[in-house]
Structures are given as C-alpha cells and as structure tokens.
Amino acid sequence: MLSTSVAVQPGSLRQQGDRAAKVEVEHLNFYYGRFQALKDVNLTIRERQITALIGPSGCGKSTFLRALNRMNDIIEGTRTEGEVRLDGQDIYDRDVDVVALRRRVGMVFQRPNPFPMSVFENVAYGPRIHGLARGSDLEDLVEESLKRAALWDEVKDKLRDSAFALSGGQQQRLCIGRVLAVGPEVVLMDEPCSALDPLSTLRIEELMHELQQKYTIVIVTHNMQQAARVSQETGFFLHGEMIEFGPSTTIFTDPTDKRTEDYVTGRFG
Amino acid sequence: MSLPTARGAALRHVRRRAVNGLMWGWGVVCVLAAVIPLGFVLYYVIAQGASGINLDFFTQLPKPVGEPGGGMANAIVGSLILVGLASLVGLPIGILGGIYLAEFGTNRFAWTVRFFADVLSGVPSIVIGIFIWAMVVVPTHTLSALAGGAALGVMMIPTVVRTTEELVRLVPVSLREASLSLGATHWRTVLKIVLVAAKGGIVTGVLLAVSRIAGEAAPLLLTAGSNQFWSTHINQPMPSLPVQIFTYAIQPYEDWQRQAWAAALVLVSLVFVLSVAARYVTRGRFRMVR
C-alpha cells in the first residue's frame, strides 16, 4: 500500500466483454445551479463485476455515482440531462418510481452511517419499509444479510445493542448488510473505506470480492491501489469528464490518454 | 524598532500573567454573583417551606381561615391537569411546526412562522392570559381549566417549535441519505429516522417548556381562576399551585403564609425533578457517539 507504483492483482484478470450491460449511461450532464459537474459522460457498467471510478477530488465521480440511484434529486437547484438506463429502462423517465429504483440500486456511503438503533433494527429497517418480511422471516433475512456482509459472527450476540457500539469497520459492513437486506441488484459504494483503517479496508475489499458473484458493484475510490486490486473495469474522471474507461489492467498499466497516465502514475491528484 | 530584548520579554511575561490573573478573578466574581442569588432563593424557600410540608399538605383540601391544618391537594392535582391540558395543546402544534420548519422551512411562509414564533416567545405571559380570556373565557362566561390549559399551551408553542426545529436540523444529512437510499420516502425518513435521532433533545426541550409553564401564575389568574375545593371538571375554574401561592402569600394569616411557602417548595421541587428527568432522558441508549 505504501508503494506509489500500482500493483495489478490477478483479481482483475478475468475476461472482459462476456458480461451483459447492467447500467448504460448516455450523454449524462449534471448541473449544480450554473456549475456543470458532469459533462457528457458515456459509460457502460457490466453486471456482476466491480467497476471502479477514480479521479482527483471534485472531479465529479461521486456526483456521477449519485446520479445512478437519483440521490442527486434531494439536492435543491440541481439538473440532470441525458439517459441512465438500468436493464434498458431510463431511470430518469417520468414514470419511474424512485422508491423502487433505490431498492434495486443501493448505496454505501463514505462514512459509516448506521441509524441510531440496534444492530438488528438497522438491517430490518429496509425490509420493513418495503414490506419484504416480518416475524421470523425478517429475523432470517437479517441473519442472511449480515452473513453476506461478513458481519454475522461478530454481532450475532449483540443484535439488540446499539449500532454505535460497533467499530468503524463493523459499522461499514453493517451498512453494507443493510443495503443487501432490501435485495438490490446494483450496489454503489462511495469511497467506502476512506474512513477505515487498513485492516478494516482489507475486510471490505474481501467482502466486495465475494459480493461481485451476485451483485453489480460500482466503487468510487481515491485509492488507486484499491481500484486496481478489486475492479475489473475502471473509469478515470477529470473536471466532470470521463477521460478514459476500460479494463483495469489497461488503465493502470497501459492507458491511452496522457492525463490518465499522469494520474495513475501519481504525477498529479 | 529594536529587536525584542530579554528584559522586554520578561516584562511582557509579567504583564500577561497579571492580566490573566485579573480576568480570571473577574470571571469568578461574576459566576458567584450569578449563583449566589439562586442559592439564596433555594435556601430561603426550603427554610421557609419545609415546616409546612407534611402529609396533610398533599392530601387535604384548604381549610377556612382560622381553622388550622389543611393542604393543597386540589392545587397540586389542578396544576398537573392544567399542565396536561397545556401539553395537549402545545406539543402537537409545537413539534409538528418544528418539523415543518426544519424539513421544508426554506420558503417565505416558514420565515414568517419562525419570526412570529420568536415574537410569541417574548410576549409577556399576562398578555397571553388576557388574549385567552377574551377568546375563551368571555364567550363561555366562565373561568375554566380549559382556558388555563389553552393559555399555558400557547406559551409552550414557541419554545417547542424552535427546539424541535433546531434538533431536527442537527440530525446529520448522512442519516437521511442512508434512509432515502434504501428507498424510504421523505415522510418515513422523518418519522422513523430523524425523529428517533432527535428524540432525546426534543424531550429535553419539551420538559423545559413544561417546567417553565408549570410555574406561571399570571395567565392562570385570568383564565383558570381558582377555588378551594376538589374540582376536576375542565370546564370549571381550577386551582393551581402558582395561583394558590399568590392567593395565600398576600394574606395576613400566618398559617396561610406558611402554606404558601410550602407550595413554593413543592413547585420548585417539581421543576427540579423535571430538569433532572430531562437530563436523564437525553442520555439515551442509542446516543450517537462519533
């Protein structure tokens, strides 16, 4: 982790192009008032693999991520243009139910943000609002979700304790379990490890590796080694534009664009 | 300008210490000036009131002048009923208003509401008493607990609105986003996440508002009135501790004055208990420690 050169791990060597497109983004423009944060972004995210988005602070990668489950809607004075298709359907279409969309496209945030409730209630919250399960079914669902988030063994005896009693890394896995509980297809992760220590980071990365068997994962990260380690494809953002997108091995070892090369070799950013 | 010399530095050091000592001393004097009167009030109320406190005080009705003994059971119960009625009026309006201001409060209407809430909190309580007297007592031709509860309730509203608003605003955006990103609607997020996170603080605000109105006599004189009997009908006059204190304290009879002091002590204890309860409630189980 300390080296500045980027080590490419075998995890990213899997063949590309054999996976179907899950999310297709076309001509996406996004404005905060007059400021254009995203400029004509085009991108295809393939299913059941990890797509990483890298770039310097303020380049629009988090904004882009939040465009994928319409979390930007809640910020006043913003405007979105272009198309984001989930399984072929434009999520910005007028008759799209945002509630249903966000159930399919979940989100994990930069800082662990558990609810001020017990561990159990944190995970049960999502299934409850969508009426997915109750009683013992709900208990099973919570257990299943926590197992998938690789947290069950650590918390099974303190399900009734406050979620704030957990460590930062456990809280973040709890937040992942909370998302998994509503049965998403896509999981968006906005710098999920930036507030965590190296060991917790490792655990989350291992977890992501597991999760990609079943879920489509998009991760925004500042940490290029992390992007190289976990992802199959990587997109490089700069000043609201997507400069280059391709297999992670290519992006980190043989990028086409000079700016990508400068960034991944640590010449700026 | 010459370079700072060792002598100059030493002099500045002495001066700085002197100023520091002076300001520290001044701070101590001010704190004492603030605390001593409070201490005296408490001491005096306890010293004067303790002798009047006995079982009869809590269980007996007031006796006519000249007859020894008697208590203020009716006023204690009356105060509780009045505070309860006030809460029925003030809490729903105050809490819902506060949520509205915090969640949707960016328009001009919200600005106006906020402004008037602030003005209302500065209105003297006797004025609110007159207002309710004109609005409720005059049309119904009688002083009543209902009118008293309404007056106290109106007094609670601004405090509850503003504390609720402040505390709802304090709930981190990240919690709302977490809830919304799971597919929760706005109202559900407010109800299940925001309110739960702000609960402890809101309860404190409510208890403080309650303890403030529990000691009000002025608006009750014009609305709830008083009497010397058991009265639990809310459409009739109802005695209360503050009004009873007022009535008894201005009488020349020593026995009544003693009871007024005892009532004052009970009232202070009540407020004290509420404040402690408020502190206790805020150390909730799921407090957010970061």
Coordinates of C-alpha atoms in Angstrom, one line a residue:
Chain A
M1 CA 0.0 0.0 0.0
L2 CA 2.9 2.3 0.5
S3 CA 4.4 2.0 -2.9
T4 CA 3.5 4.6 -5.5
S5 CA 3.6 2.3 -8.4
V6 CA 0.4 0.3 -9.0
A7 CA 0.4 -3.4 -8.5
V8 CA -2.2 -5.2 -10.6
Q9 CA -3.6 -8.2 -8.8
P10 CA -4.8 -11.3 -10.6
G11 CA -8.4 -10.5 -9.4
S12 CA -8.7 -8.2 -12.4
L13 CA -7.5 -10.7 -15.0
R14 CA -10.9 -12.1 -15.7
Q15 CA -12.0 -11.9 -19.3
Q16 CA -13.9 -8.8 -20.3
G17 CA -16.8 -8.5 -22.6
D18 CA -18.5 -11.6 -21.6
R19 CA -20.8 -9.9 -19.1
A20 CA -24.1 -8.2 -20.1
A21 CA -24.5 -4.5 -19.6
K22 CA -26.4 -3.6 -16.4
V23 CA -26.3 0.2 -16.4
E24 CA -25.8 2.2 -19.6
V25 CA -25.1 5.9 -19.3
E26 CA -25.5 8.1 -22.3
H27 CA -24.7 11.8 -22.7
L28 CA -25.1 12.5 -19.0
N29 CA -24.9 16.1 -18.0
F30 CA -25.4 17.3 -14.5
Y31 CA -25.5 20.9 -13.1
Y32 CA -25.3 22.3 -9.6
G33 CA -27.1 25.6 -10.4
R34 CA -24.9 27.1 -13.1
F35 CA -21.9 24.8 -12.4
Q36 CA -21.7 21.8 -14.7
A37 CA -20.4 18.9 -12.6
L38 CA -20.7 16.2 -15.3
K39 CA -20.0 16.8 -18.9
D40 CA -21.4 14.3 -21.5
V41 CA -20.5 11.2 -19.6
N42 CA -20.9 7.9 -21.5
L43 CA -20.3 4.6 -19.8
T44 CA -21.5 1.0 -19.6
I45 CA -21.4 -0.9 -16.3
R46 CA -21.4 -4.6 -16.7
E47 CA -23.3 -6.9 -14.4
R48 CA -21.8 -9.0 -11.6
Q49 CA -18.4 -7.4 -11.6
I50 CA -16.7 -4.4 -9.9
T51 CA -16.4 -1.2 -11.8
A52 CA -14.1 1.4 -10.2
L53 CA -14.2 5.2 -10.7
I54 CA -11.1 7.1 -9.9
G55 CA -10.0 10.7 -10.2
P56 CA -8.9 13.7 -8.1
S57 CA -11.2 15.4 -5.6
G58 CA -14.0 17.3 -7.1
C59 CA -13.8 15.6 -10.5
G60 CA -17.5 14.5 -10.4
K61 CA -17.1 10.8 -9.7
S62 CA -19.3 10.9 -6.5
T63 CA -21.8 13.1 -8.3
F64 CA -21.8 10.5 -11.1
L65 CA -22.4 7.7 -8.6
R66 CA -25.2 9.5 -7.0
A67 CA -26.8 10.0 -10.4
L68 CA -27.2 6.2 -10.7
N69 CA -29.8 6.0 -8.0
R70 CA -31.1 9.5 -8.3
M71 CA -29.7 10.6 -4.9
N72 CA -28.9 13.9 -6.5
D73 CA -32.6 14.5 -6.7
I74 CA -32.6 15.5 -3.0
I75 CA -30.2 18.4 -3.5
E76 CA -32.0 21.5 -4.4
G77 CA -31.1 23.5 -7.5
T78 CA -29.6 20.6 -9.5
R79 CA -30.5 19.5 -13.0
T80 CA -29.8 16.2 -14.8
E81 CA -29.7 15.7 -18.6
G82 CA -29.1 12.6 -20.6
E83 CA -30.0 9.0 -20.0
V84 CA -29.2 6.4 -17.4
R85 CA -30.6 3.0 -18.4
L86 CA -30.9 0.2 -15.8
D87 CA -31.6 -3.0 -17.7
G88 CA -32.6 -0.9 -20.6
Q89 CA -35.0 1.4 -18.8
D90 CA -34.2 5.1 -18.4
I91 CA -34.3 5.8 -14.6
Y92 CA -34.9 9.5 -15.2
D93 CA -38.1 8.6 -17.1
R94 CA -41.1 10.4 -15.6
D95 CA -43.0 7.3 -14.5
V96 CA -40.1 5.7 -12.7
D97 CA -40.7 5.1 -9.1
V98 CA -37.7 6.4 -7.2
V99 CA -38.5 4.2 -4.2
A100 CA -38.4 1.1 -6.3
L101 CA -35.3 2.3 -8.1
R102 CA -33.4 2.8 -4.9
R103 CA -34.3 -0.6 -3.7
R104 CA -32.7 -2.0 -6.8
V105 CA -29.7 0.3 -6.7
G106 CA -28.4 0.5 -3.1
M107 CA -25.7 2.8 -1.8
V108 CA -22.9 2.7 0.8
F109 CA -21.5 6.0 1.9
Q110 CA -18.1 7.4 2.7
R111 CA -18.5 7.4 6.4
P112 CA -20.4 4.6 8.1
N113 CA -23.8 6.0 8.8
P114 CA -25.8 3.4 10.9
F115 CA -29.2 4.6 12.2
P116 CA -29.4 5.4 15.9
M117 CA -31.0 2.0 16.6
S118 CA -29.9 -1.6 17.4
V119 CA -27.9 -3.7 15.0
F120 CA -30.9 -5.7 14.2
E121 CA -33.2 -2.7 13.6
N122 CA -30.6 -1.2 11.3
V123 CA -30.8 -4.2 8.9
A124 CA -34.5 -4.7 9.4
Y125 CA -35.3 -1.1 8.5
G126 CA -35.2 -1.6 4.7
P127 CA -37.2 -4.8 4.6
R128 CA -39.8 -3.3 6.8
I129 CA -40.3 -0.2 4.7
H130 CA -40.7 -2.4 1.6
G131 CA -42.8 -4.9 3.4
L132 CA -40.5 -7.7 2.4
A133 CA -40.7 -9.8 5.6
R134 CA -41.9 -9.9 9.1
G135 CA -41.6 -12.0 12.3
S136 CA -39.3 -15.0 12.0
D137 CA -38.9 -14.4 8.2
L138 CA -37.5 -11.0 9.0
E139 CA -35.1 -12.5 11.5
D140 CA -33.9 -14.9 8.9
L141 CA -33.5 -12.1 6.4
V142 CA -31.4 -10.1 8.8
E143 CA -29.2 -13.0 9.6
E144 CA -28.8 -13.8 5.9
S145 CA -27.9 -10.2 5.1
L146 CA -25.4 -9.9 8.0
K147 CA -23.8 -13.2 6.8
R148 CA -23.4 -11.9 3.3
A149 CA -21.9 -8.7 4.8
A150 CA -19.4 -10.9 6.7
L151 CA -20.5 -9.5 10.0
W152 CA -22.8 -12.1 11.4
D153 CA -20.3 -13.9 13.6
E154 CA -19.1 -10.7 15.2
V155 CA -22.6 -9.4 16.0
K156 CA -24.9 -12.4 16.5
D157 CA -24.7 -12.0 20.3
K158 CA -25.3 -8.2 20.2
L159 CA -28.1 -7.8 17.8
R160 CA -30.0 -5.7 20.4
D161 CA -27.1 -3.5 21.1
S162 CA -26.7 0.0 19.7
A163 CA -25.1 0.0 16.3
F164 CA -22.8 2.7 17.5
A165 CA -21.1 0.3 19.8
L166 CA -19.5 -1.4 16.8
S167 CA -16.1 -0.4 15.4
G168 CA -15.9 1.8 12.3
G169 CA -15.2 -1.2 10.0
Q170 CA -18.0 -3.2 11.5
Q171 CA -20.3 -0.2 11.1
Q172 CA -19.5 0.0 7.5
R173 CA -20.1 -3.7 7.0
L174 CA -23.4 -3.2 8.8
C175 CA -24.3 -0.5 6.3
I176 CA -23.5 -2.9 3.5
G177 CA -25.7 -5.6 5.1
R178 CA -28.4 -3.0 5.5
V179 CA -28.3 -2.4 1.7
L180 CA -28.2 -6.1 0.9
A181 CA -31.3 -6.7 3.0
V182 CA -33.6 -5.0 0.5
G183 CA -32.3 -7.2 -2.2
P184 CA -30.5 -4.8 -4.6
E185 CA -29.1 -5.6 -8.0
V186 CA -26.5 -2.9 -8.1
V187 CA -24.5 -1.6 -5.1
L188 CA -22.9 1.8 -5.3
M189 CA -20.0 2.5 -2.9
D190 CA -18.8 6.0 -2.4
E191 CA -15.3 5.7 -1.0
P192 CA -16.4 3.1 1.4
C193 CA -13.0 2.6 3.0
S194 CA -11.8 6.2 3.3
A195 CA -12.7 6.4 7.0
L196 CA -11.4 3.0 7.9
D197 CA -8.0 1.6 9.0
P198 CA -6.0 -0.7 6.7
L199 CA -7.3 -4.0 8.3
S200 CA -10.9 -3.0 8.0
T201 CA -10.3 -1.9 4.5
L202 CA -8.9 -5.3 3.6
R203 CA -12.0 -6.9 5.1
I204 CA -14.3 -4.7 3.0
E205 CA -12.3 -5.5 -0.1
E206 CA -12.5 -9.2 0.5
L207 CA -16.2 -8.7 1.1
M208 CA -16.6 -6.9 -2.2
H209 CA -14.8 -9.7 -3.9
E210 CA -17.4 -12.1 -2.5
L211 CA -20.3 -9.8 -3.4
Q212 CA -19.5 -9.5 -7.1
Q213 CA -20.6 -13.1 -7.6
K214 CA -24.2 -11.9 -7.1
Y215 CA -24.2 -8.1 -7.4
T216 CA -23.1 -5.4 -9.8
I217 CA -20.8 -3.1 -7.8
V218 CA -19.6 0.4 -8.6
I219 CA -17.0 1.9 -6.3
V220 CA -15.7 5.4 -6.2
T221 CA -12.2 5.5 -4.6
H222 CA -9.3 7.8 -4.1
N223 CA -7.1 4.9 -3.6
M224 CA -5.7 3.7 -7.0
Q225 CA -4.2 0.5 -5.5
Q226 CA -7.6 -0.3 -4.2
A227 CA -9.2 0.3 -7.6
A228 CA -6.5 -1.9 -9.2
R229 CA -7.0 -4.6 -6.6
V230 CA -10.7 -5.0 -6.6
S231 CA -12.1 -3.9 -10.0
Q232 CA -12.3 -5.5 -13.5
E233 CA -13.0 -2.2 -15.2
T234 CA -12.0 1.4 -14.3
G235 CA -13.1 4.8 -15.4
F236 CA -11.0 7.9 -14.9
F237 CA -12.8 11.2 -14.3
L238 CA -11.3 14.7 -14.5
H239 CA -13.1 18.0 -14.3
G240 CA -16.5 16.4 -14.8
E241 CA -15.5 14.4 -17.9
M242 CA -14.8 10.8 -18.2
I243 CA -11.4 10.7 -19.8
E244 CA -10.9 7.0 -20.2
F245 CA -12.7 3.8 -19.5
G246 CA -11.5 0.3 -19.9
P247 CA -10.2 -2.9 -18.3
S248 CA -8.4 -2.0 -15.0
T249 CA -5.3 -3.8 -16.2
T250 CA -5.1 -1.5 -19.2
I251 CA -6.0 1.7 -17.3
F252 CA -3.3 1.1 -14.7
T253 CA -0.5 -0.3 -16.9
D254 CA -1.1 1.0 -20.4
P255 CA -3.5 3.9 -20.5
T256 CA -4.2 5.6 -23.8
D257 CA -4.7 9.1 -22.6
K258 CA -1.8 11.2 -21.3
R259 CA -3.9 12.6 -18.5
T260 CA -4.8 9.1 -17.3
E261 CA -1.2 8.1 -17.3
D262 CA -0.2 11.2 -15.4
Y263 CA -2.8 10.5 -12.8
V264 CA -2.3 6.8 -12.3
T265 CA 1.5 7.3 -12.1
G266 CA 1.0 9.9 -9.4
R267 CA 2.1 12.9 -11.3
F268 CA -0.9 14.9 -10.0
G269 CA -4.1 14.5 -8.0
Chain B
M1 CA 12.3 49.3 16.3
S2 CA 14.8 47.3 18.2
L3 CA 14.8 43.6 18.5
P4 CA 13.0 42.2 21.5
T5 CA 15.3 42.1 24.4
A6 CA 15.3 39.5 27.2
R7 CA 14.3 42.3 29.6
G8 CA 11.4 43.3 27.4
A9 CA 10.2 39.7 27.1
A10 CA 10.3 39.2 30.9
L11 CA 8.3 42.3 31.4
R12 CA 5.7 41.2 28.9
H13 CA 5.5 37.9 30.6
V14 CA 4.8 39.5 34.0
R15 CA 2.2 41.8 32.4
R16 CA 0.5 38.9 30.7
R17 CA 0.3 36.9 33.9
A18 CA -1.1 39.9 35.8
V19 CA -3.8 40.5 33.2
N20 CA -4.6 36.8 33.2
G21 CA -5.0 36.7 36.9
L22 CA -7.2 39.8 36.9
M23 CA -9.5 38.5 34.2
W24 CA -9.7 35.1 36.0
G25 CA -10.6 36.8 39.2
W26 CA -13.3 38.9 37.5
G27 CA -14.8 35.7 36.0
V28 CA -15.0 34.1 39.4
V29 CA -16.7 37.2 40.8
C30 CA -19.3 37.2 38.0
V31 CA -20.0 33.5 38.4
L32 CA -20.6 33.9 42.2
A33 CA -22.8 36.9 41.5
A34 CA -24.9 34.7 39.3
V35 CA -25.0 31.7 41.5
I36 CA -25.4 33.3 45.0
P37 CA -28.9 34.7 44.4
L38 CA -30.0 31.3 43.1
G39 CA -28.6 29.7 46.2
F40 CA -30.3 32.2 48.5
V41 CA -33.7 31.6 46.7
L42 CA -33.4 27.9 47.2
Y43 CA -32.2 28.2 50.7
Y44 CA -35.0 30.5 51.7
V45 CA -37.7 28.5 50.0
I46 CA -36.5 25.4 51.7
A47 CA -36.1 27.0 55.1
Q48 CA -39.5 28.6 55.0
G49 CA -41.3 25.9 53.2
A50 CA -40.0 22.8 54.9
S51 CA -42.0 23.3 58.1
G52 CA -45.3 23.4 56.1
I53 CA -44.6 20.2 54.3
N54 CA -46.5 17.2 55.8
L55 CA -48.8 14.5 54.7
D56 CA -51.8 16.8 55.1
F57 CA -50.4 19.3 52.7
F58 CA -50.5 16.7 49.9
T59 CA -53.8 15.0 50.9
Q60 CA -56.1 17.7 52.4
L61 CA -58.2 20.4 50.9
P62 CA -57.7 24.0 52.1
K63 CA -59.4 24.8 55.4
P64 CA -61.3 28.1 56.0
V65 CA -59.4 30.9 57.7
G66 CA -58.9 30.3 61.4
E67 CA -59.1 26.5 61.2
P68 CA -55.6 25.1 61.5
G69 CA -54.2 22.4 59.1
G70 CA -55.5 21.7 55.7
G71 CA -53.5 21.3 52.5
M72 CA -53.3 21.9 48.8
A73 CA -54.2 18.6 47.3
N74 CA -56.6 20.3 45.0
A75 CA -54.0 22.7 43.7
I76 CA -51.4 20.0 43.2
V77 CA -53.8 17.9 41.1
G78 CA -55.1 21.1 39.4
S79 CA -51.6 22.0 38.4
L80 CA -51.0 18.6 36.9
I81 CA -54.3 18.7 35.0
L82 CA -53.5 22.2 33.7
V83 CA -50.0 21.2 32.6
G84 CA -51.5 18.1 30.9
L85 CA -54.1 20.2 29.0
A86 CA -51.4 22.6 28.0
S87 CA -49.3 19.8 26.6
L88 CA -52.2 18.5 24.6
V89 CA -52.5 22.0 23.0
G90 CA -48.8 22.9 22.8
L91 CA -47.0 19.7 22.0
P92 CA -48.6 18.5 18.8
I93 CA -48.6 22.0 17.3
G94 CA -45.1 22.7 18.5
I95 CA -43.5 19.5 17.4
L96 CA -45.2 19.3 14.0
G97 CA -44.5 23.0 13.5
G98 CA -40.8 22.5 14.3
I99 CA -40.6 19.5 11.9
Y100 CA -42.2 21.6 9.2
L101 CA -39.7 24.4 9.7
A102 CA -36.7 22.1 9.7
E103 CA -37.7 20.0 6.8
F104 CA -39.5 22.4 4.5
G105 CA -38.5 25.7 6.0
T106 CA -36.8 27.4 3.1
N107 CA -39.8 29.5 1.8
R108 CA -41.1 32.8 2.8
F109 CA -44.0 31.3 4.8
A110 CA -41.6 29.4 7.0
W111 CA -39.6 32.5 7.6
T112 CA -42.7 34.3 8.7
V113 CA -43.7 31.4 11.0
R114 CA -40.2 31.4 12.6
F115 CA -40.4 35.2 13.1
F116 CA -43.8 35.1 14.8
A117 CA -42.7 32.1 17.0
D118 CA -39.8 34.3 18.2
V119 CA -42.1 37.2 18.8
L120 CA -44.6 35.0 20.7
S121 CA -41.9 33.7 23.0
G122 CA -41.2 37.2 24.0
V123 CA -44.8 38.1 24.7
P124 CA -45.4 38.6 28.5
S125 CA -47.5 35.8 29.9
I126 CA -50.1 38.1 31.3
V127 CA -50.8 39.3 27.8
I128 CA -51.4 35.7 26.6
G129 CA -53.7 35.4 29.7
I130 CA -55.7 38.4 28.5
F131 CA -55.9 37.0 25.0
I132 CA -57.2 33.7 26.1
W133 CA -59.6 35.5 28.5
A134 CA -61.0 37.4 25.5
M135 CA -61.1 34.4 23.2
V136 CA -62.3 31.6 25.6
V137 CA -63.4 33.0 29.0
V138 CA -65.7 35.7 27.7
P139 CA -67.6 33.6 25.1
T140 CA -68.0 30.7 27.6
H141 CA -68.9 33.0 30.5
T142 CA -66.7 31.2 32.9
L143 CA -63.1 30.8 34.0
S144 CA -62.1 27.2 33.3
A145 CA -59.2 24.7 33.3
L146 CA -59.7 24.5 29.6
A147 CA -58.9 28.2 29.2
G148 CA -56.0 27.9 31.6
G149 CA -54.6 24.9 29.6
A150 CA -55.0 26.9 26.4
A151 CA -53.1 29.8 27.8
L152 CA -50.2 27.7 29.0
G153 CA -50.3 25.7 25.8
V154 CA -49.9 28.8 23.7
M155 CA -47.0 29.8 25.9
M156 CA -45.3 26.4 25.2
I157 CA -45.6 26.6 21.4
P158 CA -42.7 28.9 20.6
T159 CA -40.2 27.1 22.8
V160 CA -41.2 23.6 21.5
V161 CA -41.3 24.8 17.9
R162 CA -37.8 26.3 18.0
T163 CA -36.2 23.5 20.0
T164 CA -37.7 20.8 17.7
E165 CA -36.5 22.7 14.6
E166 CA -33.0 23.1 16.0
L167 CA -32.7 19.4 16.9
V168 CA -34.2 18.1 13.7
R169 CA -31.7 20.2 11.8
L170 CA -28.9 18.7 13.9
V171 CA -29.6 15.2 12.6
P172 CA -26.8 14.5 10.2
V173 CA -27.6 14.6 6.4
S174 CA -25.8 11.2 6.2
L175 CA -28.6 9.6 8.2
R176 CA -31.3 11.0 5.9
E177 CA -29.4 9.9 2.9
A178 CA -29.0 6.4 4.3
S179 CA -32.7 6.1 4.7
L180 CA -33.6 7.7 1.4
S181 CA -31.1 5.5 -0.4
L182 CA -32.8 2.4 0.9
G183 CA -35.9 3.6 -0.8
A184 CA -37.7 5.2 2.1
T185 CA -40.0 8.1 1.4
H186 CA -39.3 11.6 2.9
W187 CA -42.1 11.3 5.5
R188 CA -41.0 7.9 6.6
T189 CA -37.4 9.1 6.9
V190 CA -38.5 12.0 9.1
L191 CA -40.8 9.7 11.2
K192 CA -38.5 6.7 11.7
I193 CA -35.0 8.1 11.5
V194 CA -34.9 11.9 12.0
L195 CA -37.4 12.0 14.9
V196 CA -35.8 8.9 16.5
A197 CA -32.4 10.5 16.3
A198 CA -33.6 13.8 17.7
K199 CA -35.9 12.3 20.3
G200 CA -33.7 12.9 23.3
G201 CA -33.2 16.5 22.6
I202 CA -36.8 17.1 21.8
V203 CA -37.9 15.5 25.0
T204 CA -35.5 17.8 26.9
G205 CA -36.9 20.8 25.1
V206 CA -40.5 19.7 25.9
L207 CA -39.7 19.1 29.6
L208 CA -38.0 22.5 29.9
A209 CA -41.0 24.1 28.3
V210 CA -43.3 22.3 30.7
S211 CA -41.3 23.3 33.8
R212 CA -41.5 26.9 32.6
I213 CA -45.2 27.0 32.3
A214 CA -45.8 25.0 35.5
G215 CA -44.7 28.0 37.5
E216 CA -46.9 30.6 35.7
A217 CA -49.5 32.4 37.8
A218 CA -50.3 35.5 35.8
P219 CA -52.1 33.9 32.8
L220 CA -53.9 31.5 35.1
L221 CA -55.4 34.3 37.2
L222 CA -57.3 35.4 34.1
T223 CA -58.2 32.0 32.7
A224 CA -58.3 29.1 35.1
G225 CA -59.1 31.1 38.2
S226 CA -59.0 29.2 41.4
N227 CA -61.2 27.7 44.1
Q228 CA -60.9 25.9 47.4
F229 CA -62.5 22.6 46.6
W230 CA -62.0 19.5 44.6
S231 CA -62.6 20.3 41.0
T232 CA -61.7 18.0 38.2
H233 CA -64.2 19.4 35.7
I234 CA -62.2 21.0 33.0
N235 CA -64.9 23.4 32.1
Q236 CA -64.9 24.9 35.5
P237 CA -62.3 27.0 37.4
M238 CA -59.4 25.0 38.7
P239 CA -56.9 25.8 41.4
S240 CA -53.2 25.5 40.7
L241 CA -50.0 25.8 42.8
P242 CA -48.8 29.2 41.4
V243 CA -52.2 30.8 41.8
Q244 CA -52.6 29.3 45.3
I245 CA -49.2 30.7 46.3
F246 CA -50.2 34.1 45.1
T247 CA -53.6 33.9 47.0
Y248 CA -52.1 32.6 50.2
A249 CA -48.9 34.7 50.3
I250 CA -50.8 38.0 50.2
Q251 CA -53.0 37.1 53.2
P252 CA -52.2 38.3 56.7
Y253 CA -52.7 34.9 58.3
E254 CA -49.5 33.2 59.3
D255 CA -50.8 29.7 58.7
W256 CA -51.7 30.6 55.1
Q257 CA -48.3 32.2 54.5
R258 CA -46.6 29.1 55.8
Q259 CA -48.6 27.0 53.3
A260 CA -47.7 29.4 50.5
W261 CA -44.0 28.7 51.3
A262 CA -44.7 25.0 51.3
A263 CA -46.4 25.3 48.0
A264 CA -43.4 27.2 46.6
L265 CA -41.1 24.5 47.8
V266 CA -43.3 21.8 46.1
L267 CA -43.3 23.8 42.9
V268 CA -39.5 24.3 42.9
S269 CA -39.1 20.5 43.6
L270 CA -41.4 19.7 40.7
V271 CA -39.4 21.9 38.3
F272 CA -36.2 20.4 39.7
V273 CA -37.4 16.9 39.1
L274 CA -38.4 17.7 35.6
S275 CA -35.0 19.2 34.8
V276 CA -33.2 16.2 36.1
A277 CA -35.6 13.9 34.2
A278 CA -34.7 16.0 31.1
R279 CA -31.0 15.4 31.6
Y280 CA -31.6 11.7 32.2
V281 CA -33.7 11.2 29.1
T282 CA -31.1 12.7 26.9
R283 CA -28.5 10.1 27.8
G284 CA -30.4 7.7 25.5
R285 CA -29.3 4.2 24.7
F286 CA -28.5 4.9 21.1
R287 CA -26.8 8.1 21.5
M288 CA -24.6 9.0 18.6
V289 CA -21.0 8.9 19.6
R290 CA -18.5 9.6 16.9

